[in-house]
Coordinates of C-alpha atoms and ligand atoms in Angstrom, one line a residue:
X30 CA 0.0 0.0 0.0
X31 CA 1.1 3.5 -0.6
X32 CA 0.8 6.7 2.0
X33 CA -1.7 9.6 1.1
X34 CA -0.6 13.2 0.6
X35 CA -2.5 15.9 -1.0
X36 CA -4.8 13.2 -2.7
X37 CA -1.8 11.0 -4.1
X38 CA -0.9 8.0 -3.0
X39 CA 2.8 8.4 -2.8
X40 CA 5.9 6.0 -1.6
X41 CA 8.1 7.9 0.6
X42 CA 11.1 10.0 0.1
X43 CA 13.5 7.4 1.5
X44 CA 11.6 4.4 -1.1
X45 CA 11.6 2.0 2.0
X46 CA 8.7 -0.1 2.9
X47 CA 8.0 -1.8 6.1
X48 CA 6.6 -5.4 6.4
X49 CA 2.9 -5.4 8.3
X50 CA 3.2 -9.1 9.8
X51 CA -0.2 -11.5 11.2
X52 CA -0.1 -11.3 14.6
X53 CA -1.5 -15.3 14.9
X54 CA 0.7 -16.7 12.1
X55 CA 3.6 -14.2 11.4
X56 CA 2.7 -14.1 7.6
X57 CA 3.2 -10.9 5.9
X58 CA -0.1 -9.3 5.2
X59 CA 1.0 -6.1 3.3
X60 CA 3.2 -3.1 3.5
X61 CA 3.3 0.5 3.8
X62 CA 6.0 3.5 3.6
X63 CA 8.5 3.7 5.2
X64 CA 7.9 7.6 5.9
X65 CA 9.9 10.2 7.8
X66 CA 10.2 13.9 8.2
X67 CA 10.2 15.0 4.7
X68 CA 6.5 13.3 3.9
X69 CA 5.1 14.8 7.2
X70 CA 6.6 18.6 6.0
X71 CA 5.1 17.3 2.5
X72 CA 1.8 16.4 4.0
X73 CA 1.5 19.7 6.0
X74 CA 2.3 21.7 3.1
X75 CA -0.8 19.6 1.5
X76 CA -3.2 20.3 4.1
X77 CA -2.5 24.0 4.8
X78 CA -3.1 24.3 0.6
X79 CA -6.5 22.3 1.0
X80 CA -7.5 23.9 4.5
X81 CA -9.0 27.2 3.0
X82 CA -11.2 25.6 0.9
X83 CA -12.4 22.9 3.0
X84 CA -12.9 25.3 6.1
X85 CA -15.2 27.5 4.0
X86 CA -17.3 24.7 2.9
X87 CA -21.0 24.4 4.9
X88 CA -20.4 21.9 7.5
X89 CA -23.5 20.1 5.4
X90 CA -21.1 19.6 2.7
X91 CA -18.2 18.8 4.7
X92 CA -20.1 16.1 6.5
X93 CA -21.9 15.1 3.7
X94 CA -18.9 13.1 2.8
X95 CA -18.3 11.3 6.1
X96 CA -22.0 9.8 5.9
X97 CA -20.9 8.5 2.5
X98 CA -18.1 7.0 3.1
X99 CA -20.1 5.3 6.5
X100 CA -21.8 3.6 3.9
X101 CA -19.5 2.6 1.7
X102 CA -17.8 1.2 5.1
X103 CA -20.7 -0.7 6.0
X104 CA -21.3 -2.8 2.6
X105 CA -17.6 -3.3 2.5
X106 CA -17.5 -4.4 6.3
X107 CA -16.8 -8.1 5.8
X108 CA -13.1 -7.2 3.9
X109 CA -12.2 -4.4 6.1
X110 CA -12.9 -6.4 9.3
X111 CA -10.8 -9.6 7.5
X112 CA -7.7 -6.8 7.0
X113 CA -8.0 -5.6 10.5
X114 CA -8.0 -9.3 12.2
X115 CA -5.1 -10.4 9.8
X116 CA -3.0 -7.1 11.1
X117 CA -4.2 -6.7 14.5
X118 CA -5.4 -10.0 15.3
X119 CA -8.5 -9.5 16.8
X120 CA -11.3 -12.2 16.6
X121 CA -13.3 -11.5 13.2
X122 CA -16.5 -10.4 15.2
X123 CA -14.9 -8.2 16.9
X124 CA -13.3 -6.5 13.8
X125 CA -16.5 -6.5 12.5
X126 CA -18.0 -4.6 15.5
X127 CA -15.3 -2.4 15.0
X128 CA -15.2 -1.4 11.3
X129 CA -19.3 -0.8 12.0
X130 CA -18.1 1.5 14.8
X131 CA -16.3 3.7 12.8
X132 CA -19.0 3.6 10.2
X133 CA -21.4 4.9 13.9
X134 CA -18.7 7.5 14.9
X135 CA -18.9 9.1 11.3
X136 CA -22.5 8.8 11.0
X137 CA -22.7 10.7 14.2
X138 CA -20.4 13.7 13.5
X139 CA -22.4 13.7 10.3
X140 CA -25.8 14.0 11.9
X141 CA -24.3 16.5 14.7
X142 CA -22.4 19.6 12.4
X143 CA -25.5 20.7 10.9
X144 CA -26.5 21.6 14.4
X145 CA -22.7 23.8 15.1
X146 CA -23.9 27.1 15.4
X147 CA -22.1 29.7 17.9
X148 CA -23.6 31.8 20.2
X149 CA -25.4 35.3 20.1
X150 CA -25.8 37.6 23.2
X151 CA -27.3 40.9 23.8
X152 CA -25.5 42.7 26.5
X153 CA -26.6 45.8 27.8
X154 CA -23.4 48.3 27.3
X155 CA -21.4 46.1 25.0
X156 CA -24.2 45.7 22.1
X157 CA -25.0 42.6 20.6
X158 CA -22.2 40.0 20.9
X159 CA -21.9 36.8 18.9
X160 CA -19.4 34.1 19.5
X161 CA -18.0 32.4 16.2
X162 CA -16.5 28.8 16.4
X163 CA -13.7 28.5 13.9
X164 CA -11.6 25.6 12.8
X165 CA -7.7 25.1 14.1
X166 CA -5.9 24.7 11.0
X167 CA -3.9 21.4 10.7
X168 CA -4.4 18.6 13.2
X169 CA -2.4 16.0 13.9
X170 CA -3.8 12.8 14.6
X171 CA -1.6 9.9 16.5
X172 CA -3.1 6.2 16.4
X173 CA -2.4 3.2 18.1
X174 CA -2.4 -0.3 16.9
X175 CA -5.4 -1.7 19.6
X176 CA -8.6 -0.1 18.1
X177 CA -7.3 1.5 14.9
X178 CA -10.3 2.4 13.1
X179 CA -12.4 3.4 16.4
X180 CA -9.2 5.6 17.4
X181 CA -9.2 7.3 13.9
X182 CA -12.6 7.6 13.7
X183 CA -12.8 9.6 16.9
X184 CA -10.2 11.8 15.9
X185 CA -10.7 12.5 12.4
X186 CA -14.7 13.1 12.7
X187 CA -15.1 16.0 14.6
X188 CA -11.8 17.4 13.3
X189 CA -13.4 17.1 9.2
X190 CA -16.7 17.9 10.0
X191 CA -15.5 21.2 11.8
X192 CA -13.5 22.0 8.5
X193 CA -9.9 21.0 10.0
X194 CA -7.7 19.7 7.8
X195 CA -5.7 16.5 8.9
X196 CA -2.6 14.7 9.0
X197 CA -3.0 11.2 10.4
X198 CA -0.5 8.6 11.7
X199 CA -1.4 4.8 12.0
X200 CA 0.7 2.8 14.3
X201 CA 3.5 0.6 12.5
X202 CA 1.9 -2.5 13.9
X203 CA -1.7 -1.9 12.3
X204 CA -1.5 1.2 9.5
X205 CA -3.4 -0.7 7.0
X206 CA -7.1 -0.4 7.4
X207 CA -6.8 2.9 8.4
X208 CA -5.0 3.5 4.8
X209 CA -8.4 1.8 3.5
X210 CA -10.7 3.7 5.7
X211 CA -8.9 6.9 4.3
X212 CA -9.3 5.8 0.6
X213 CA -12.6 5.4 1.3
X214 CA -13.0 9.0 2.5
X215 CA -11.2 10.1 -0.7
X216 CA -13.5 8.0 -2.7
X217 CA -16.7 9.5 -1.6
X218 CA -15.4 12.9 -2.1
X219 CA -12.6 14.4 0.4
X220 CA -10.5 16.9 -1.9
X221 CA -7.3 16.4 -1.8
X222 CA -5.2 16.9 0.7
X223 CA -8.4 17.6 3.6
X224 CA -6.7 14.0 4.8
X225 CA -3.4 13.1 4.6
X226 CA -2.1 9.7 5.7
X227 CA 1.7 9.3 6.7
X228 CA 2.8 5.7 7.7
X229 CA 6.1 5.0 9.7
X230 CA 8.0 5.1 12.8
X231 CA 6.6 7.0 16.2
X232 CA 10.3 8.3 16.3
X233 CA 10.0 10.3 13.0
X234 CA 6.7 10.5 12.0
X235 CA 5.2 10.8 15.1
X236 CA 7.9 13.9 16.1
X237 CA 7.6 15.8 13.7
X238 CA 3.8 15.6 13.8
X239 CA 4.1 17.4 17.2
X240 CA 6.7 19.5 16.7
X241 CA 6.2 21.1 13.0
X242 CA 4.7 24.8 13.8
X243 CA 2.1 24.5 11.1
X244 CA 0.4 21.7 12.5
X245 CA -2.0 23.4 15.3
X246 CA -3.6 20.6 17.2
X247 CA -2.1 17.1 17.8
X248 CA -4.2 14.5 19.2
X249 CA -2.6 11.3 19.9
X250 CA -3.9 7.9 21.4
X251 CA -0.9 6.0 23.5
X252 CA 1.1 5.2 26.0
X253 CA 1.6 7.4 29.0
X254 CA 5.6 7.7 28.3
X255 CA 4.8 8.8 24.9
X256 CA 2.2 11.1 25.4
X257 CA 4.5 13.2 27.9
X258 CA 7.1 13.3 24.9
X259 CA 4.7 14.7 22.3
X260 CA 3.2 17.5 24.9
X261 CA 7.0 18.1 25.4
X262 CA 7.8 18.1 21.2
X263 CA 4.3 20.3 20.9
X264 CA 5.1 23.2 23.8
X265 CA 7.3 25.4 22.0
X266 CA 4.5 25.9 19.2
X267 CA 2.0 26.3 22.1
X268 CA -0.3 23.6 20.4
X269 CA -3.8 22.3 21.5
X270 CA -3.3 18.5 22.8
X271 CA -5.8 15.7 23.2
X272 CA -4.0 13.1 25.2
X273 CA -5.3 9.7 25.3
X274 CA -3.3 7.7 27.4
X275 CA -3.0 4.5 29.5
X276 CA -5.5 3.1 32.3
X277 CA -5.4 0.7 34.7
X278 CA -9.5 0.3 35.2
X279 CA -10.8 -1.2 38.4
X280 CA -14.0 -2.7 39.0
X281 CA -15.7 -3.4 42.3
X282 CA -18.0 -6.4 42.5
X283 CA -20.2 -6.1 45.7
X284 CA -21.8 -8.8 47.4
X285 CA -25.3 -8.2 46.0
X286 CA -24.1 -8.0 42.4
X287 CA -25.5 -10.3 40.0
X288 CA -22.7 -12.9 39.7
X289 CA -23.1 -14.3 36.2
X290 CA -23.8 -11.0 35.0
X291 CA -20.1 -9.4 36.5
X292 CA -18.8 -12.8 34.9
X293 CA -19.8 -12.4 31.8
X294 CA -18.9 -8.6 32.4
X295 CA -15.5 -9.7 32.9
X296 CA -14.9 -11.8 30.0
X297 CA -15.8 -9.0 27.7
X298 CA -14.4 -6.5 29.8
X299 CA -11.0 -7.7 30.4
X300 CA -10.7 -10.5 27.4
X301 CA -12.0 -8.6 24.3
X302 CA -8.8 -7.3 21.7
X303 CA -6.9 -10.4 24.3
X304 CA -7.2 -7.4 26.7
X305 CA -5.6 -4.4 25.0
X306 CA -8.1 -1.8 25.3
X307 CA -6.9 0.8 27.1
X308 CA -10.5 0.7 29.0
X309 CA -10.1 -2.9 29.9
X310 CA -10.7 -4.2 33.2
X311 CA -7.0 -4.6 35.2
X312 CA -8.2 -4.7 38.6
X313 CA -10.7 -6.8 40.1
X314 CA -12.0 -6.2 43.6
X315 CA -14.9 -8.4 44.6
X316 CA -16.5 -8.5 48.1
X317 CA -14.8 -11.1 50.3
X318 CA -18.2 -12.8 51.1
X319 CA -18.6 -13.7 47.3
X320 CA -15.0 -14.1 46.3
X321 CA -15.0 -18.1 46.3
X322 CA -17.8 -18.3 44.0
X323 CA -17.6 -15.6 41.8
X324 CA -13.8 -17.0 41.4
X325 CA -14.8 -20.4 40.8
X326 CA -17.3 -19.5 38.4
X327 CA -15.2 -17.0 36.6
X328 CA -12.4 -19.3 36.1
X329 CA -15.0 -21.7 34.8
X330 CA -15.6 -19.6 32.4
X331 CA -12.0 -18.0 31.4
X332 CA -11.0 -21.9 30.8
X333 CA -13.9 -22.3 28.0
X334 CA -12.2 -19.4 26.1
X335 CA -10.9 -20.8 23.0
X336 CA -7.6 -19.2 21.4
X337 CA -6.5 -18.8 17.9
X338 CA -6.6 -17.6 14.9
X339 CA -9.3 -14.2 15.4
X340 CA -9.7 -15.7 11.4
X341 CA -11.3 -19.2 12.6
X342 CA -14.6 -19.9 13.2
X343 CA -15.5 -20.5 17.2
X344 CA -12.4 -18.4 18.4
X345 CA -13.3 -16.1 21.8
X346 CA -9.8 -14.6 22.1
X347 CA -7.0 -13.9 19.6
X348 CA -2.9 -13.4 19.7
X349 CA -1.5 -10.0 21.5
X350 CA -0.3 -8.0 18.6
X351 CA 3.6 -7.9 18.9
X352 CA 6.3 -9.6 19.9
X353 CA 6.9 -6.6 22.3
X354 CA 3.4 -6.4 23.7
X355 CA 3.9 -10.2 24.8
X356 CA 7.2 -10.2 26.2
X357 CA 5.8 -7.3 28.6
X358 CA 3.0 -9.4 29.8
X359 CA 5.1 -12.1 30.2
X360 CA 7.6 -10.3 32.3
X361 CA 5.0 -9.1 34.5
X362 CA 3.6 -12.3 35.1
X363 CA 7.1 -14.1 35.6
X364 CA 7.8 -10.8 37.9
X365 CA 5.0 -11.7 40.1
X366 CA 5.1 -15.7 39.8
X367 CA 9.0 -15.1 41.0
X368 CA 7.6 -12.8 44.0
X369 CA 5.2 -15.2 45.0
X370 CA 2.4 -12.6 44.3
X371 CA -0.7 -14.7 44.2
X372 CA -1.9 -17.9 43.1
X373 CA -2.8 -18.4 39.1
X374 CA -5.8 -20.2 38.8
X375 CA -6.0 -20.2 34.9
X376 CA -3.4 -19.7 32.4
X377 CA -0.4 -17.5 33.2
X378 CA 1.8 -18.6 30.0
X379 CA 1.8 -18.8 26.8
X380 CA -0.5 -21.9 25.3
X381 CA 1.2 -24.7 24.1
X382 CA 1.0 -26.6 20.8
X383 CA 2.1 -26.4 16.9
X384 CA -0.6 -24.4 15.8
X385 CA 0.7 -21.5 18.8
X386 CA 4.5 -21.3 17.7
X387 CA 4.5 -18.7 15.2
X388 CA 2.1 -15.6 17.0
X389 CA 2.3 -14.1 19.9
X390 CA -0.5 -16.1 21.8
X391 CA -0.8 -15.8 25.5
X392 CA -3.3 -17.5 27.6
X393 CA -6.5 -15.9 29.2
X394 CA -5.2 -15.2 33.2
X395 CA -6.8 -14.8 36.5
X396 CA -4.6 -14.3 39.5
X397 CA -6.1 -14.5 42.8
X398 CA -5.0 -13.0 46.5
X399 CA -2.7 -10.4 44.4
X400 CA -1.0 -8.2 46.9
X401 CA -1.7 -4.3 47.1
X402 CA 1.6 -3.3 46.5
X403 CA 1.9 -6.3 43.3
X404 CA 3.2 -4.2 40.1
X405 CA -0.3 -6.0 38.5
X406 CA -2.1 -3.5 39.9
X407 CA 0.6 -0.2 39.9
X408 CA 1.5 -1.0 36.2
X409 CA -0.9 -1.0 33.1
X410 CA -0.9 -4.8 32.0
X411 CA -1.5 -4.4 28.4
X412 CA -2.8 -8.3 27.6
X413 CA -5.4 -10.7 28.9
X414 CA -4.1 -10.9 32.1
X415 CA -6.4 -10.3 35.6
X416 CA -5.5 -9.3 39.2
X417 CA -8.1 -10.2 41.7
X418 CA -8.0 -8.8 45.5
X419 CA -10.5 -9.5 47.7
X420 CA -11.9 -6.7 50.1
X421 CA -14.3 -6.1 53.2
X422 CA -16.4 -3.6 51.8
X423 CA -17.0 -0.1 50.1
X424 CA -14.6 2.0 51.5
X425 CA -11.5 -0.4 51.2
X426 CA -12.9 -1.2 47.5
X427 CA -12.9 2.8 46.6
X428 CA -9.8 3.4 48.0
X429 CA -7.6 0.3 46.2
X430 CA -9.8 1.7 43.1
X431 CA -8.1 5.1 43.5
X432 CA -5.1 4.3 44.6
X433 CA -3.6 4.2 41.0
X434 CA -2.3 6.9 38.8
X435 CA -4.1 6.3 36.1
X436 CA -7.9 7.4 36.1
X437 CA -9.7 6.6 32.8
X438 CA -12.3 4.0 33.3
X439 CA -14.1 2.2 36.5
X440 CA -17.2 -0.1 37.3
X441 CA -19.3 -1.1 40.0
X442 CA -21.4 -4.0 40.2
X443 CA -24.3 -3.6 42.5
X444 CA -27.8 -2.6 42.7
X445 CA -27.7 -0.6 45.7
X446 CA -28.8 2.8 44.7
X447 CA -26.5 3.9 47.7
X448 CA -23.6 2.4 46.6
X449 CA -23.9 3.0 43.1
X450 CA -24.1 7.0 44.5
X451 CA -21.2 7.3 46.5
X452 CA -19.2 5.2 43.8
X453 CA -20.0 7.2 41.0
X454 CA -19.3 10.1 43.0
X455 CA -16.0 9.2 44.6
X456 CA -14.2 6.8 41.7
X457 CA -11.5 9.1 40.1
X458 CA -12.3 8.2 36.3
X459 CA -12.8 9.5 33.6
X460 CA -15.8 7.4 32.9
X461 CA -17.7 5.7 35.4
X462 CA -19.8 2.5 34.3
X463 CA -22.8 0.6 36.0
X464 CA -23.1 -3.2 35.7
X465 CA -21.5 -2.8 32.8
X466 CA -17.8 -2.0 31.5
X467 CA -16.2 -1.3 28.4
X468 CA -19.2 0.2 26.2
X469 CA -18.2 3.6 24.9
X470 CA -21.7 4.8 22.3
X471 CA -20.3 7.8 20.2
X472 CA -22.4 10.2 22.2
X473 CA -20.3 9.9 25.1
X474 CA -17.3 12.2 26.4
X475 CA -14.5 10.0 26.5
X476 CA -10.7 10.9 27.9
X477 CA -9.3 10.1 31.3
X478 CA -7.8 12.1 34.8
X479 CA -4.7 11.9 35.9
X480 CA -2.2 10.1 34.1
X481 CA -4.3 9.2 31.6
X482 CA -4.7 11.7 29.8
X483 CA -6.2 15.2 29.0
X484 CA -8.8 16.4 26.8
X485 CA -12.4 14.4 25.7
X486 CA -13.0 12.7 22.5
X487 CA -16.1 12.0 21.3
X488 CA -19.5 13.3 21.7
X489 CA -20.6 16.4 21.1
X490 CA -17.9 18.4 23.4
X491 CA -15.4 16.6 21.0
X492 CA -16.4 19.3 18.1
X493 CA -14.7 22.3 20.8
X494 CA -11.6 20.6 21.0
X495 CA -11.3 21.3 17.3
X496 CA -12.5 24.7 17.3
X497 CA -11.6 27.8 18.7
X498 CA -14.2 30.8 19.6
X499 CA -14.0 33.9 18.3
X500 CA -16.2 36.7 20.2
X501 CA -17.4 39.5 18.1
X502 CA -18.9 42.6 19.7
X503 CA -20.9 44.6 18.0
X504 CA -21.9 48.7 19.3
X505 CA -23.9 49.9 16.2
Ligands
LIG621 P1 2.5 4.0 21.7 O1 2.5 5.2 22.7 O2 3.7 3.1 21.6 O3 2.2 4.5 20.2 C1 1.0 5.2 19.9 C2 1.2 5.9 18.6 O4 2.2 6.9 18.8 C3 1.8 5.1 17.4 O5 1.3 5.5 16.2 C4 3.3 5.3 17.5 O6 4.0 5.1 16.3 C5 3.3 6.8 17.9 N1 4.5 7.3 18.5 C6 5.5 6.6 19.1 N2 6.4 7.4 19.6 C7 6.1 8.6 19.3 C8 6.6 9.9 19.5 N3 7.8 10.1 20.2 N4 6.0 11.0 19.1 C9 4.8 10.9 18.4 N5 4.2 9.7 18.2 C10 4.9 8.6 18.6 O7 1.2 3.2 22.2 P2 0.7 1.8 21.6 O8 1.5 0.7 22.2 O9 0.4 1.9 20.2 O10 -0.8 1.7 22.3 C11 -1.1 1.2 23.6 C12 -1.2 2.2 24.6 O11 -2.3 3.1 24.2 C13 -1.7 1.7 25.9 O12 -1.1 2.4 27.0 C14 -3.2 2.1 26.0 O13 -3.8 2.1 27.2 C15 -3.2 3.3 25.2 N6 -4.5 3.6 24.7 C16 -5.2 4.7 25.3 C17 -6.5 5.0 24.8 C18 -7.3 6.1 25.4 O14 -8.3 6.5 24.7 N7 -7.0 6.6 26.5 C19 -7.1 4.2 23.8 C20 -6.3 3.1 23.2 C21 -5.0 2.9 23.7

C-alpha cells in the first residue's frame, strides 16, 4: 500500500517499505511506507493548501462526505474487518464490531455539524455580541495499533466535520485499514489533501507531527511515556493537545451484584482485543463474602475461552499484537510468579502446541489474593491478564480503586442505589460504568484524569476541542 498526501498516493522520500506481519501466524499481510520527516513537512504543506477551501465549505457539505463513506464502510464491512484481524489479530467479530463502529462514529459527527452554530448575546453596554466557532488549521492525529479504526474515527470526525484539515499517523503495527478507511473517504469525495495519511516510525513521523509549527492541534492515542514526549515536542509551538493515554480500570463487585452478570462482564471486559483496550478491566476487587464463588465461576468460564486464529470460526480470544506487547505481559507475570504474588488459577503462559508457535498467543489469566503493593495492579498490563483482591467492603474497594495513577475508566457491580451514588461520586475516572464495562456509544465524552490523559474525545464536546471561539462585539 502507498501513504496519502494531498490526494496521491505516494511511496516515501526514502523508497523504503515496512513489512505489516499477522499477529497469529507471522505471515506478511502487506506493507506501507517507510515515511519520515520529509512526507510529514510534504503532507503539512498539502493540508494547509487544502485547508481554505475545506474550512469554508457548509459543515452540510463537509459532513456530507463522512456519511458516505459510512456507507461505503458498512457494505464493505466483511473485507475491512478480514484486513484488520489479519494485522491486528483481533477475533473476526470483533473487527466486525469495530469497522461498524467507525461507520457509527462518522455517522454521528455527520448527523451532529449541521447543528454547530455559535452563540449570540445581547449585552446591555457592549451591544450585541456573537461568538463564532472557527476551525484550528492542521491537526495532527496519533493512532495506536489496539482499536485502529475506532481511534481514527474519533479523531478525524469531529476534526473534518468542523473543517480541519488532517494529517493522520497509523501505528507501525496496524497502519493498514486505516490506509483503506482513508481511501474510502477520498472515494466518496474528500478533496485532496483535507486528509493526509503518513505511515512510519513514532520516532519520526510521530515527532515531527508534534513538533512542525504549522500543525495546530495534535491528538494522539498512547502510552503514558509517549504522550509526555509529544506534549514536550508540541510546547514550544503552544499547540492544542488531546491526550489519550493508559489506564489501569478497576471494577468493584459487591456482594449483592449479579454474579453471572459481572462474569460475563469480565470476560468481555477484560478479554476482548486479548485485553488491549486501554478501558479494559485490570483490577478486580470483589466482596470477600462472594469471592469463592464468583472465582470459581469465573475461572470456569475463562477456561472455556478458545484461542487462535481471530480468522477461525468459534475463536473467543485472539494473539497480542507484537512480539513486544507479549514479552511485557510475560515479564509481569514471571515478575509476580517469582515474587510469590498470588496464586494463578487459569493460564499464566503462553498456550502450548504447533498451531501457537508462530504468533504471539498468551493465555487468558486470573490471578487471585494479588497483593496491594503487586506491580499487577501499579502497572498497566497491556494483555489478557487479571488481578483479583478481595476486600471487606466499600470504603476499602474505593480506596484500592483510586489508589492508582491512572484514572480513565471504573465499574461497580451492585444494585444498591447507595452504593452506586457514593461510587460514582468518589471513583477518580474518567468514565464511570454501572453493571457494565467497556461500552463507549459515540455520544459519550471519553478521555481520562490523571495520568491518563487530557482532553475528551467524542461526543458532542469533542467538536470544541477542534474549534476555537471567536467573540465578536458589535456597538452599532
Ligand atoms: P504508543 O505510545 O507506543 O504508540 C501510539 C502511537 O504513537 C503510534 O502510532 C506510535 O507510532 C506513535 N509514537 C510513538 N512514539 C512517538 C513519539 N515520540 N511522538 C509521536 N508519536 C509517537 O502506544 P501503543 O503501544 O500503540 O498503544 C497502547 C497504549 O495506548 C496503551 O497504553 C493504551 O492504554 C493506550 N490507549 C489509550 C486509549 C485512550 O483513549 N485513553 C485508547 C487506546 C489505547
Amino acid at each position: 500500500m502507498k501513504m496519502l498526501i494531498n490526494g496521491e498516493w505516494r511511496d516515501s522520500v526514502s523508497g523504503k517499505m515496512f513489512a505489516v506481519h499477522n499477529p497469529a501466524t507471522g505471515d506478511v499481510v502487506g506493507e506501507a511506507p517507510l515515511g519520515g520527516e520529509d512526507d510529514v513537512r510534504s503532507a503539512v504543506q498539502a493540508a494547509g493548501e487544502a485547508f481554505g477551501d475545506w474550512s469554508a465549505k457548509s459543515p452540510r457539505d463537509r459532513s456530507k462526505v463522512l456519511f458516505f463513506a459510512a456507507t461505503e464502510v458498512r457494505r464493505r464491512n466483511t473485507d475491512l474487518a478480514a484486513l484488520l484481524t489479519a494485522e491486528q489479530g483481533k477475533p473476526i467479530r470483533e473487527a466486525v464490531d469495530e469497522i461498524n463502529g467507525f461507520a457509527n462514529i462518522l455517522e454521528y459527527y455527520h448527523a451532529l455539524s449541521a447543528g454547530e452554530r455559535g452563540e449570540f448575546m445581547n449585552l446591555r453596554g457592549y451591544g450585541r455580541t456573537t461568538v463564532l466557532r472557527r476551525p484550528l488549521g492542521i491537526c495532527g492525529a496519533i493512532v495506536p495499533w489496539n482499536m485502529p479504526a475506532i481511534i481514527m474515527a474519533w479523531k478525524i470526525g469531529p476534526a473534518l466535520t468542523t473543517g480541519n484539515t488532517v494529517i493522520l499517523k497509523p501505528a507501525r503495527t496496524a497502519p493498514l485499514t486505516c490506509i483503506k478507511l482513508a481511501e474510502i473517504l477520498g472515494d466518496a469525495g474528500l478533496p485532496p489533501g483535507v486528509l493526509n495519511v503518513v505511515t512510519g516510525p513514532g520516532e519520526t513521523v510521530g515527532r515531527e507531527i508534534a513538533r512542525n509549527p504549522g500543525v495546530r492541534k495534535v491528538s494522539f492515542t498512547g502510552e503514558v511515556g509517549t504522550g509526555r514526549q509529544v506534549a514536550l515536542d508540541a510546547a514550544p509551538a503552544l499547540k492544542r493537545l488531546t491526550l489519550e493515554l493508559g489506564g489501569s480500570d478497576p471494577m468493584i463487585v459487591c456482594d449483592d451484584a449479579e454474579i453471572p452478570m459481572a462474569v460475563e462482564g469480565v470476560i468481555r471486559g477484560r478479554f476482548y482485543n486479548c485485553g488491549q483496550v486501554c478501558t479494559a478491566i485490570k483490577r478486580l476487587y470483589v466482596y470477600e463474602s462472594i469471592a469463592d464463588e464468583f472465582v470459581r465461576r469465573l475461572t470456569a468460564r475463562v477456561e472455556a475461552i478458545v484461542v487462535g486464529n481471530g480468522m477461525d470460526r468459534g475463536v473467543g480470544m485472539g494473539p497480542l499484537n507484537n512480539p513486544a506487547g507479549l514479552e511485557r505481559v510475560v515479564s509481569q507475570v514471571d515478575a509476580a510468579r517469582d515474587r510469590g504474588e498470588g496464586e494463578i488459577v487459569a493460564g499464566g503462559q503462553t498456550p502450548e502446541g504447533e498451531v501457537y508457535k508462530r504468533g504471539h498467543f498468551f493465555l487468558p489469566t486470573l490471578i487471585t489474593g494479588v497483593p496491594r503493593d503487586s506491580v499487577l495492579f501499579s502497572e498497566e498490563v497491556f494483555g489478557p491478564v487479571l488481578p483479583i483482591a478481595t476486600v471487606s467492603g466499600l470504603d476499602e474497594a474505593l480506596d484500592l480503586a483510586n489508589n492508582s495513577r491512572y484514572g480513565l475508566g471504573a465499574s461497580v457491580w451492585t444494585h444498591s442505589a447507595d452504593v452506586i451514588a457514593r461510587a460514582t461520586d468518589e471513583l477518580e475516572a474518567g468514565i464511570v460504568w454501572v453493571n457494565q464495562h467497556l461500552k463507549i456509544p459515540p455520544e459519550v465524552p471519553f478521555g481520562g484524569t490523571k495520568a491518563s490523559g487530557i482532553g475528551r474525545e467524542n461526543g458532542s464536546r469533542a467538536l470544541e476541542e477542534y474549534m476555537e471561539e471567536k467573540a465578536v462585539l458589535i456597538r452599532l
